[in-house]
PDB file of C-alpha atoms in Angstrom:
ATOM      1  CA  MET L  12      -6.368  -7.278   1.435  1.00  0.00           C
ATOM      2  CA  SER L  13      -3.699  -7.015   4.089  1.00  0.00           C
ATOM      3  CA  LEU L  14      -2.256 -10.437   3.274  1.00  0.00           C
ATOM      4  CA  PHE L  15      -2.156  -9.590  -0.435  1.00  0.00           C
ATOM      5  CA  TYR L  16      -0.533  -6.257   0.347  1.00  0.00           C
ATOM      6  CA  ASN L  17       2.157  -7.874   2.493  1.00  0.00           C
ATOM      7  CA  ILE L  18       2.958 -10.511  -0.125  1.00  0.00           C
ATOM      8  CA  PHE L  19       3.070  -7.864  -2.847  1.00  0.00           C
ATOM      9  CA  LEU L  20       5.454  -5.672  -0.874  1.00  0.00           C
ATOM     10  CA  ASP L  21       7.691  -8.607  -0.014  1.00  0.00           C
ATOM     11  CA  ILE L  22       8.046  -9.378  -3.718  1.00  0.00           C
ATOM     12  CA  VAL L  23       8.564  -5.746  -4.689  1.00  0.00           C
ATOM     13  CA  PHE L  24      11.193  -5.071  -2.022  1.00  0.00           C
ATOM     14  CA  ILE L  25      13.134  -8.193  -2.944  1.00  0.00           C
ATOM     15  CA  PHE L  26      13.495  -7.058  -6.562  1.00  0.00           C
ATOM     16  CA  ALA L  27      13.452  -3.273  -6.204  1.00  0.00           C
ATOM     17  CA  PRO L  28      13.952  -1.931  -2.658  1.00  0.00           C
ATOM     18  CA  GLU L  29      13.887   1.695  -3.841  1.00  0.00           C
ATOM     19  CA  SER L  30      10.303   1.307  -5.044  1.00  0.00           C
ATOM     20  CA  GLU L  31       8.806   1.948  -1.583  1.00  0.00           C
ATOM     21  CA  LYS L  32       8.554   5.669  -2.356  1.00  0.00           C
ATOM     22  CA  THR L  33       6.882   4.916  -5.681  1.00  0.00           C
ATOM     23  CA  ILE L  34       4.330   2.662  -4.008  1.00  0.00           C
ATOM     24  CA  MET L  35       3.569   5.309  -1.393  1.00  0.00           C
ATOM     25  CA  LYS L  36       3.059   7.936  -4.119  1.00  0.00           C
ATOM     26  CA  ILE L  37       0.615   5.620  -5.893  1.00  0.00           C
ATOM     27  CA  ILE L  38      -1.296   4.985  -2.666  1.00  0.00           C
ATOM     28  CA  GLU L  39      -1.387   8.699  -1.848  1.00  0.00           C
ATOM     29  CA  GLY L  40      -2.669   9.507  -5.338  1.00  0.00           C
ATOM     30  CA  MET L  41      -5.541   7.008  -5.311  1.00  0.00           C
ATOM     31  CA  GLU L  42      -8.939   8.519  -6.110  1.00  0.00           C
ATOM     32  CA  ILE L  43     -10.530   7.329  -2.882  1.00  0.00           C
ATOM     33  CA  SER L  44     -14.161   7.798  -3.912  1.00  0.00           C
ATOM     34  CA  TYR L  45     -13.994   4.807  -6.288  1.00  0.00           C
ATOM     35  CA  TYR L  46     -13.059   2.229  -3.661  1.00  0.00           C
ATOM     36  CA  LYS L  47     -14.985   0.195  -1.107  1.00  0.00           C
ATOM     37  CA  PRO L  48     -14.678   0.938   2.617  1.00  0.00           C
ATOM     38  CA  ALA L  49     -12.218  -1.928   3.174  1.00  0.00           C
ATOM     39  CA  VAL L  50      -9.788  -0.504   0.618  1.00  0.00           C
ATOM     40  CA  LYS L  51     -10.223   2.983   2.063  1.00  0.00           C
ATOM     41  CA  SER L  52      -9.444   1.651   5.530  1.00  0.00           C
ATOM     42  CA  VAL L  53      -6.282  -0.156   4.428  1.00  0.00           C
ATOM     43  CA  ARG L  54      -5.153   2.909   2.482  1.00  0.00           C
ATOM     44  CA  ASN L  55      -5.624   5.126   5.533  1.00  0.00           C
ATOM     45  CA  ARG L  56      -3.784   2.649   7.766  1.00  0.00           C
ATOM     46  CA  ILE L  57      -0.872   2.555   5.320  1.00  0.00           C
ATOM     47  CA  LEU L  58      -0.668   6.337   5.080  1.00  0.00           C
ATOM     48  CA  ASN L  59      -0.945   6.776   8.856  1.00  0.00           C
ATOM     49  CA  GLY L  60       1.759   4.197   9.486  1.00  0.00           C
ATOM     50  CA  LYS L  61      -0.549   1.866  11.404  1.00  0.00           C
ATOM     51  CA  LEU L  62      -0.127  -1.045   8.977  1.00  0.00           C
ATOM     52  CA  ASN L  63       3.272  -2.634   9.321  1.00  0.00           C
ATOM     53  CA  TYR L  64       4.475  -3.755   5.920  1.00  0.00           C
ATOM     54  CA  LYS L  65       8.112  -4.539   6.644  1.00  0.00           C
TER      55      LYS L  65
END
């Protein structure tokens, strides 16, 4: 998941650098109860700033 996330963000930031805020809003708005523990963990790491994506 982390590798996919990093590749996705690299592509997004190349074409639309201002979309970081949009991505963060989407991640914050995820209905967490539908996802597996791995996705929940990555989401929490992103929101807490522990996953470096730049």
